[in-house]
Short mmCIF file of C-alpha atoms in Angstrom, two decimals:
data_model
loop_
_atom_site.label_atom_id
_atom_site.label_comp_id
_atom_site.label_asym_id
_atom_site.label_seq_id
_atom_site.Cartn_x
_atom_site.Cartn_y
_atom_site.Cartn_z
CA UNK A 276 32.72 -12.28 41.95
CA UNK A 277 34.51 -9.53 40.00
CA UNK A 278 33.36 -11.12 36.76
CA UNK A 279 29.73 -10.99 37.89
CA UNK A 280 30.03 -7.31 38.79
CA UNK A 281 31.56 -6.57 35.42
CA UNK A 282 28.81 -8.45 33.59
CA UNK A 283 26.16 -6.39 35.39
CA UNK A 284 27.92 -3.18 34.39
CA UNK A 285 28.18 -4.41 30.80
CA UNK A 286 24.44 -5.02 30.65
CA UNK A 287 23.86 -1.31 31.28
CA UNK A 288 27.04 0.14 29.79
CA UNK A 289 27.32 3.95 30.13
CA UNK A 290 24.35 3.91 32.53
CA UNK A 291 24.72 4.01 36.29
CA UNK A 292 24.09 0.95 38.45
CA UNK A 293 23.76 1.67 42.15
CA UNK A 294 26.03 0.06 44.70
CA UNK A 295 22.92 -1.21 46.48
CA UNK A 296 21.66 -2.98 43.36
CA UNK A 297 25.07 -4.54 42.71
CA UNK A 298 25.28 -5.61 46.34
CA UNK A 299 21.89 -7.34 46.21
CA UNK A 300 22.49 -9.08 42.88
CA UNK A 301 26.01 -10.27 43.68
CA UNK A 302 25.37 -11.04 47.33
CA UNK A 303 28.19 -9.09 48.98
CA UNK A 304 28.40 -5.82 50.91
CA UNK A 305 28.59 -2.41 49.27
CA UNK A 306 32.07 -2.02 50.76
CA UNK A 307 33.13 -5.23 49.02
CA UNK A 308 31.58 -3.93 45.78
CA UNK A 309 33.66 -0.75 46.10
CA UNK A 310 36.85 -2.77 46.57
CA UNK A 311 36.14 -4.84 43.47
CA UNK A 312 35.43 -1.68 41.47
CA UNK A 313 38.80 -0.26 42.53
CA UNK A 314 40.50 -3.48 41.43
CA UNK A 315 38.81 -3.26 38.03
CA UNK A 316 39.95 0.34 37.66
CA UNK A 317 43.46 -0.79 38.54
CA UNK A 318 43.25 -3.36 35.72
CA UNK A 319 42.51 -0.59 33.24
CA UNK A 320 38.72 -0.38 33.16
CA UNK A 321 37.32 3.15 33.09
CA UNK A 322 34.43 3.21 35.55
CA UNK A 323 32.77 6.43 36.66
CA UNK A 324 31.55 6.65 40.25
CA UNK A 325 28.86 9.08 41.39
CA UNK A 326 27.24 9.42 44.80
CA UNK A 327 23.57 8.45 44.82
CA UNK A 328 23.96 7.08 41.25
CA UNK A 329 26.48 4.28 41.58
CA UNK A 330 28.90 3.02 38.94
CA UNK A 331 29.01 3.28 35.15
CA UNK A 332 31.30 1.33 32.80
CA UNK A 333 32.74 3.76 30.26
CA UNK A 334 35.46 1.80 28.45
CA UNK A 335 37.58 -1.35 28.66
CA UNK A 336 41.38 -1.62 28.36
CA UNK A 337 43.19 -2.99 25.31
CA UNK A 338 44.25 -6.05 27.26
CA UNK A 339 43.52 -9.76 26.92
CA UNK A 340 41.93 -9.99 30.36
CA UNK A 341 40.14 -13.20 31.41
CA UNK A 342 36.89 -11.30 32.11
CA UNK A 343 36.85 -10.05 28.53
CA UNK A 344 37.70 -13.38 26.90
CA UNK A 345 35.16 -15.34 28.95
CA UNK A 346 32.32 -12.90 28.32
CA UNK A 347 30.02 -14.48 25.70
CA UNK A 348 32.67 -17.12 24.89
CA UNK A 349 30.83 -19.96 23.12
CA UNK A 350 32.97 -22.95 24.15
CA UNK A 351 32.39 -26.03 26.26
CA UNK A 352 36.03 -26.86 27.03
CA UNK A 353 38.47 -24.10 26.12
CA UNK A 354 38.87 -21.01 28.27
CA UNK A 355 36.87 -22.03 31.33
CA UNK A 356 40.04 -21.43 33.35
CA UNK A 357 42.42 -18.70 32.23
CA UNK A 358 45.77 -17.71 33.75
CA UNK A 359 46.66 -14.17 32.71
CA UNK A 360 50.03 -12.41 32.90
CA UNK A 361 51.14 -8.93 31.89
CA UNK A 362 54.59 -10.43 31.27
CA UNK A 363 55.94 -13.96 31.41
CA UNK A 364 58.92 -15.93 30.19
CA UNK A 365 56.96 -18.48 28.14
CA UNK A 366 53.25 -19.34 28.24
CA UNK A 367 54.12 -22.87 27.13
CA UNK A 368 56.49 -23.38 30.06
CA UNK A 369 53.83 -22.12 32.46
CA UNK A 370 51.15 -24.35 30.90
CA UNK A 371 53.42 -27.40 31.17
CA UNK A 372 53.93 -26.73 34.88
CA UNK A 373 50.16 -26.40 35.35
CA UNK A 374 49.45 -29.59 33.38
CA UNK A 375 51.73 -31.71 35.54
CA UNK A 376 50.42 -33.05 38.87
CA UNK A 377 51.73 -31.07 41.84
CA UNK A 378 54.83 -32.69 43.39
CA UNK A 379 53.89 -35.45 45.79
CA UNK A 380 50.19 -35.27 44.94
CA UNK A 381 47.93 -37.55 42.94
CA UNK A 382 45.88 -36.21 40.07
CA UNK A 383 46.44 -34.80 36.62
CA UNK A 384 47.15 -31.14 37.16
CA UNK A 385 45.18 -28.45 35.37
CA UNK A 386 42.08 -29.64 33.58
CA UNK A 387 41.68 -29.83 29.82
CA UNK A 388 40.93 -26.50 28.21
CA UNK A 389 42.96 -24.43 30.67
CA UNK A 390 44.63 -21.45 28.99
CA UNK A 391 47.72 -19.39 29.78
CA UNK A 392 47.86 -15.98 28.12
CA UNK A 393 50.30 -13.09 28.32
CA UNK A 394 50.62 -9.58 26.92
CA UNK A 395 54.40 -10.02 26.54
CA UNK A 396 56.75 -13.01 26.53
CA UNK A 397 60.40 -12.45 27.40
CA UNK A 398 61.49 -15.97 26.46
CA UNK A 399 59.02 -16.94 23.76
CA UNK A 400 59.81 -20.26 22.09
CA UNK A 401 59.70 -21.26 18.46
CA UNK A 402 60.39 -24.67 16.97
CA UNK A 403 63.84 -26.26 17.33
CA UNK A 404 64.71 -24.02 20.28
CA UNK A 405 64.45 -20.79 18.32
CA UNK A 406 63.48 -17.49 19.93
CA UNK A 407 59.98 -16.17 19.25
CA UNK A 408 59.62 -12.39 19.33
CA UNK A 409 56.62 -11.60 21.56
CA UNK A 410 56.04 -7.84 22.02
CA UNK A 411 52.88 -6.20 23.29
CA UNK A 412 50.06 -6.20 20.74
CA UNK A 413 50.25 -9.84 19.74
CA UNK A 414 48.53 -12.95 21.03
CA UNK A 415 50.75 -15.25 23.09
CA UNK A 416 48.62 -18.11 24.34
CA UNK A 417 48.94 -21.77 25.36
CA UNK A 418 46.18 -24.37 25.60
CA UNK A 419 46.24 -27.55 27.69
CA UNK A 420 44.55 -30.55 26.04
CA UNK A 421 44.28 -34.16 27.18
CA UNK A 422 43.30 -36.09 24.03
CA UNK A 423 43.06 -39.87 24.16
CA UNK A 424 45.57 -40.49 21.39
CA UNK A 425 48.87 -42.24 20.81
CA UNK A 426 52.04 -40.14 21.19
CA UNK A 427 52.71 -40.53 17.44
CA UNK A 428 49.38 -38.80 16.77
CA UNK A 429 50.22 -35.65 18.75
CA UNK A 430 51.03 -33.65 15.56
CA UNK A 431 47.32 -33.82 14.79
CA UNK A 432 46.74 -31.31 17.59
CA UNK A 433 48.99 -28.84 15.75
CA UNK A 434 46.84 -29.29 12.64
CA UNK A 435 43.65 -28.64 14.63
CA UNK A 436 45.08 -25.44 16.10
CA UNK A 437 46.39 -24.26 12.73
CA UNK A 438 43.00 -24.76 11.11
CA UNK A 439 41.33 -22.82 13.91
CA UNK A 440 43.68 -19.86 13.48
CA UNK A 441 43.47 -19.84 9.68
CA UNK A 442 39.68 -20.05 9.67
CA UNK A 443 39.46 -17.18 12.17
CA UNK A 444 41.60 -14.94 9.96
CA UNK A 445 39.66 -15.88 6.84
CA UNK A 446 36.20 -15.35 8.31
CA UNK A 447 36.82 -12.27 10.48
CA UNK A 448 38.99 -10.34 8.03
CA UNK A 449 38.55 -11.95 4.59
CA UNK A 450 42.30 -12.43 4.26
CA UNK A 451 43.89 -15.34 2.39
CA UNK A 452 45.30 -17.40 5.26
CA UNK A 453 47.11 -20.66 4.49
CA UNK A 454 48.95 -23.32 6.49
CA UNK A 455 52.59 -24.05 5.76
CA UNK A 456 53.56 -27.52 6.95
CA UNK A 457 53.87 -28.19 9.78
CA UNK A 458 52.94 -25.24 11.97
CA UNK A 459 52.95 -21.80 10.33
CA UNK A 460 50.02 -19.63 9.30
CA UNK A 461 50.81 -17.52 6.24
CA UNK A 462 49.02 -14.55 4.74
CA UNK A 463 49.11 -13.97 1.02
CA UNK A 464 50.39 -10.42 1.28
CA UNK A 465 50.45 -7.73 -1.39
CA UNK A 466 51.53 -4.73 0.62
CA UNK A 467 54.59 -3.37 -1.12
CA UNK A 468 56.95 -6.31 -0.80
CA UNK A 469 59.55 -6.19 -3.57
CA UNK A 470 61.89 -9.00 -2.56
CA UNK A 471 60.86 -12.54 -1.65
CA UNK A 472 62.96 -15.70 -1.32
CA UNK A 473 65.97 -13.82 -2.68
CA UNK A 474 64.25 -12.72 -5.90
CA UNK A 475 62.91 -9.33 -6.90
CA UNK A 476 59.16 -9.06 -7.35
CA UNK A 477 57.03 -6.24 -8.68
CA UNK A 478 55.78 -3.99 -5.93
CA UNK A 479 52.30 -5.13 -4.95
CA UNK A 480 52.78 -8.72 -6.10
CA UNK A 481 51.49 -11.43 -3.77
CA UNK A 482 53.91 -13.28 -1.53
CA UNK A 483 53.42 -15.45 1.53
CA UNK A 484 54.24 -13.84 4.88
CA UNK A 485 54.12 -15.49 8.28
CA UNK A 486 51.52 -14.16 10.72
CA UNK A 487 51.35 -16.99 13.28
CA UNK A 488 53.38 -19.94 14.53
CA UNK A 489 52.35 -22.93 16.63
CA UNK A 490 54.52 -24.92 19.02
CA UNK A 491 53.14 -28.19 20.37
CA UNK A 492 54.75 -29.91 23.35
CA UNK A 493 53.58 -32.99 25.20
CA UNK A 494 54.24 -35.48 27.97
CA UNK A 495 53.49 -39.09 27.14
CA UNK A 496 54.04 -42.68 28.12
CA UNK A 497 54.59 -45.51 25.68
CA UNK A 498 51.02 -45.77 24.47
CA UNK A 499 49.20 -42.75 25.90
CA UNK A 500 49.44 -38.97 25.99
CA UNK A 501 49.24 -37.37 29.43
CA UNK A 502 48.81 -33.86 28.07
CA UNK A 503 49.47 -31.71 25.04
CA UNK A 504 50.29 -28.01 25.30
CA UNK A 505 49.60 -25.99 22.15
CA UNK A 506 51.40 -22.67 22.06
CA UNK A 507 50.07 -20.07 19.63
CA UNK A 508 51.92 -16.89 18.76
CA UNK A 509 50.00 -14.55 16.47
CA UNK A 510 51.10 -11.14 15.21
CA UNK A 511 47.98 -9.03 15.64
CA UNK A 512 48.49 -5.32 16.37
CA UNK A 513 52.25 -5.19 15.88
CA UNK A 514 54.46 -2.84 13.90
CA UNK A 515 56.58 -5.27 11.89
CA UNK A 516 59.44 -2.74 11.91
CA UNK A 517 59.81 -3.53 15.62
CA UNK A 518 60.61 -7.19 14.93
CA UNK A 519 64.24 -8.32 15.08
CA UNK A 520 65.72 -7.47 11.69
CA UNK A 521 66.15 -11.13 10.69
CA UNK A 522 62.36 -11.68 10.91
CA UNK A 523 61.12 -8.63 9.04
CA UNK A 524 61.45 -9.99 5.50
CA UNK A 525 59.18 -12.97 6.05
CA UNK A 526 56.81 -11.74 8.78
CA UNK A 527 53.67 -9.66 8.79
CA UNK A 528 50.86 -8.75 11.17
CA UNK A 529 47.10 -8.44 10.82
CA UNK A 530 47.39 -4.73 11.56
CA UNK A 531 49.76 -4.30 8.63
CA UNK A 532 47.67 -6.37 6.22
CA UNK A 533 44.40 -4.64 7.10
CA UNK A 534 45.79 -1.15 7.59
CA UNK A 535 44.08 -0.86 10.96
CA UNK A 536 44.18 -2.27 14.47
CA UNK A 537 41.96 -5.22 15.26
CA UNK A 538 40.02 -6.18 18.39
CA UNK A 539 42.39 -8.67 20.03
CA UNK A 540 39.73 -10.00 22.40
CA UNK A 541 37.36 -10.67 19.51
CA UNK A 542 40.12 -12.51 17.64
CA UNK A 543 41.01 -14.61 20.71
CA UNK A 544 37.43 -15.63 21.43
CA UNK A 545 36.68 -16.53 17.83
CA UNK A 546 39.95 -18.49 17.56
CA UNK A 547 39.18 -20.52 20.70
CA UNK A 548 35.73 -21.31 19.37
CA UNK A 549 37.10 -22.43 16.00
CA UNK A 550 39.84 -24.59 17.57
CA UNK A 551 37.30 -26.24 19.86
CA UNK A 552 34.96 -26.92 16.93
CA UNK A 553 37.76 -28.75 15.09
CA UNK A 554 38.81 -30.56 18.28
CA UNK A 555 35.27 -31.81 18.91
CA UNK A 556 34.97 -32.83 15.25
CA UNK A 557 38.19 -34.82 15.65
CA UNK A 558 36.82 -36.57 18.75
CA UNK A 559 33.56 -37.42 16.99
CA UNK A 560 34.67 -38.33 13.45
CA UNK A 561 38.41 -38.87 13.61
CA UNK A 562 41.19 -37.15 11.68
CA UNK A 563 39.96 -37.65 8.11
CA UNK A 564 37.69 -34.55 7.90
CA UNK A 565 40.38 -32.47 9.62
CA UNK A 566 43.01 -33.60 7.12
CA UNK A 567 40.67 -32.80 4.21
CA UNK A 568 40.20 -29.20 5.38
CA UNK A 569 43.91 -28.83 6.06
CA UNK A 570 44.81 -29.86 2.51
CA UNK A 571 42.33 -27.35 1.07
CA UNK A 572 44.22 -24.40 2.57
CA UNK A 573 47.74 -25.81 2.50
CA UNK A 574 50.44 -23.42 1.34
CA UNK A 575 52.78 -26.39 0.86
CA UNK A 576 51.05 -28.96 -1.32
CA UNK A 577 51.83 -28.71 -5.00
CA UNK A 578 54.77 -26.39 -4.34
CA UNK A 579 58.48 -26.86 -4.77
CA UNK A 580 60.02 -27.22 -1.32
CA UNK A 581 63.29 -27.69 0.49
CA UNK A 582 63.03 -29.75 3.67
CA UNK A 583 65.68 -30.04 6.38
CA UNK A 584 65.01 -32.99 8.67
CA UNK A 585 67.87 -33.84 10.99
CA UNK A 586 70.90 -34.18 8.75
CA UNK A 587 68.82 -34.78 5.63
CA UNK A 588 68.16 -32.06 3.05
CA UNK A 589 65.47 -32.95 0.55
CA UNK A 590 64.27 -30.90 -2.40
CA UNK A 591 61.31 -31.66 -4.60
CA UNK A 592 57.57 -31.16 -4.90
CA UNK A 593 55.25 -31.55 -1.89
CA UNK A 594 52.63 -33.97 -3.17
CA UNK A 595 50.69 -35.12 -0.10
CA UNK A 596 50.16 -35.09 3.67
CA UNK A 597 49.20 -38.46 5.12
CA UNK A 598 47.00 -39.41 8.07
CA UNK A 599 49.90 -39.07 10.52
CA UNK A 600 50.61 -35.52 9.36
CA UNK A 601 53.71 -36.64 7.49
CA UNK A 602 54.71 -34.54 4.48
CA UNK A 603 55.46 -36.52 1.32
CA UNK A 604 57.93 -35.01 -1.15
CA UNK A 605 58.64 -36.29 -4.64
CA UNK A 606 62.22 -35.56 -5.62
CA UNK A 607 63.43 -34.77 -9.13
CA UNK A 608 64.64 -38.36 -9.33
CA UNK A 609 61.06 -39.54 -8.77
CA UNK A 610 61.66 -40.88 -5.25
CA UNK A 611 59.04 -40.26 -2.57
CA UNK A 612 60.44 -39.03 0.74
CA UNK A 613 58.47 -38.87 3.98
CA UNK A 614 59.15 -35.98 6.38
CA UNK A 615 57.68 -36.40 9.85
CA UNK A 616 59.38 -33.34 11.37
CA UNK A 617 61.66 -30.61 10.13
CA UNK A 618 61.93 -27.19 8.50
CA UNK A 619 60.34 -26.61 5.12
CA UNK A 620 61.05 -23.68 2.81
CA UNK A 621 58.82 -22.87 -0.15
CA UNK A 622 60.89 -22.55 -3.31
#
């Protein structure tokens, strides 16, 4: 109901729409219209009210509100149901709870495409149990998917999400966005960095800096996936100086790279559309075309790398990524090592 009222105000933004007209078009009383308008004001919308004229939408808040994300969102699956929080521990934890069937009830829990989004995470999660800094101004979002795949194929969902994020950055902002195996989005930055990977560089030289990370979690049985939750943490309008000191050297934000703030709602909508396009392509044509695009913007292939997988430490050249998403490294001794999961550092 509130969404319909907002859409009507958007259609005639900065003009007045009478309470009577809103009442007739939405199908509720003028008193109910007034209550919804007050709720929208409480959410941060600036709406002028004038007797005999009605209501006029003046401006919208800098918040990732469901009404804003859904408006003109061109998706069939993603974002039809959005859970929004000003602050939460972890969007992934919340999405996992929603994806599971309620205790003692049959069913599958939240439907595919459901999204959890928050302005701030207090317990954001990175890979391997690491903390993920999640201040206001970023994008902290989790997507519930229910692909018909084997559990061993779940890493493919990370690839799909990574491609969606990278393509969004490339097309909206013309920035060089690349994917570092297995789950990081890097920007080729040239904004005054003078030290990278322990070596001095000339000021203004290009180095890779992390702008987004992806954490994929799932619940599965032996031969089927019940659900996959894809957590995306993107540094959008964030002052990198506010990051924990240990992250500042290798992290950046879109605001820093562009020298201006971006429209977070626009980024979120475009990203959801791109991820869904790749997801539907995967369902229709399989993983091969996805893998091809991934390799084209890989920050890892052809580079010297150091991989830590369990107790193994492997150094060499990243030469390929196979159909399972496994990274293949050729060591100096000429041996080919397969890395299914682990941490990779570009040398």
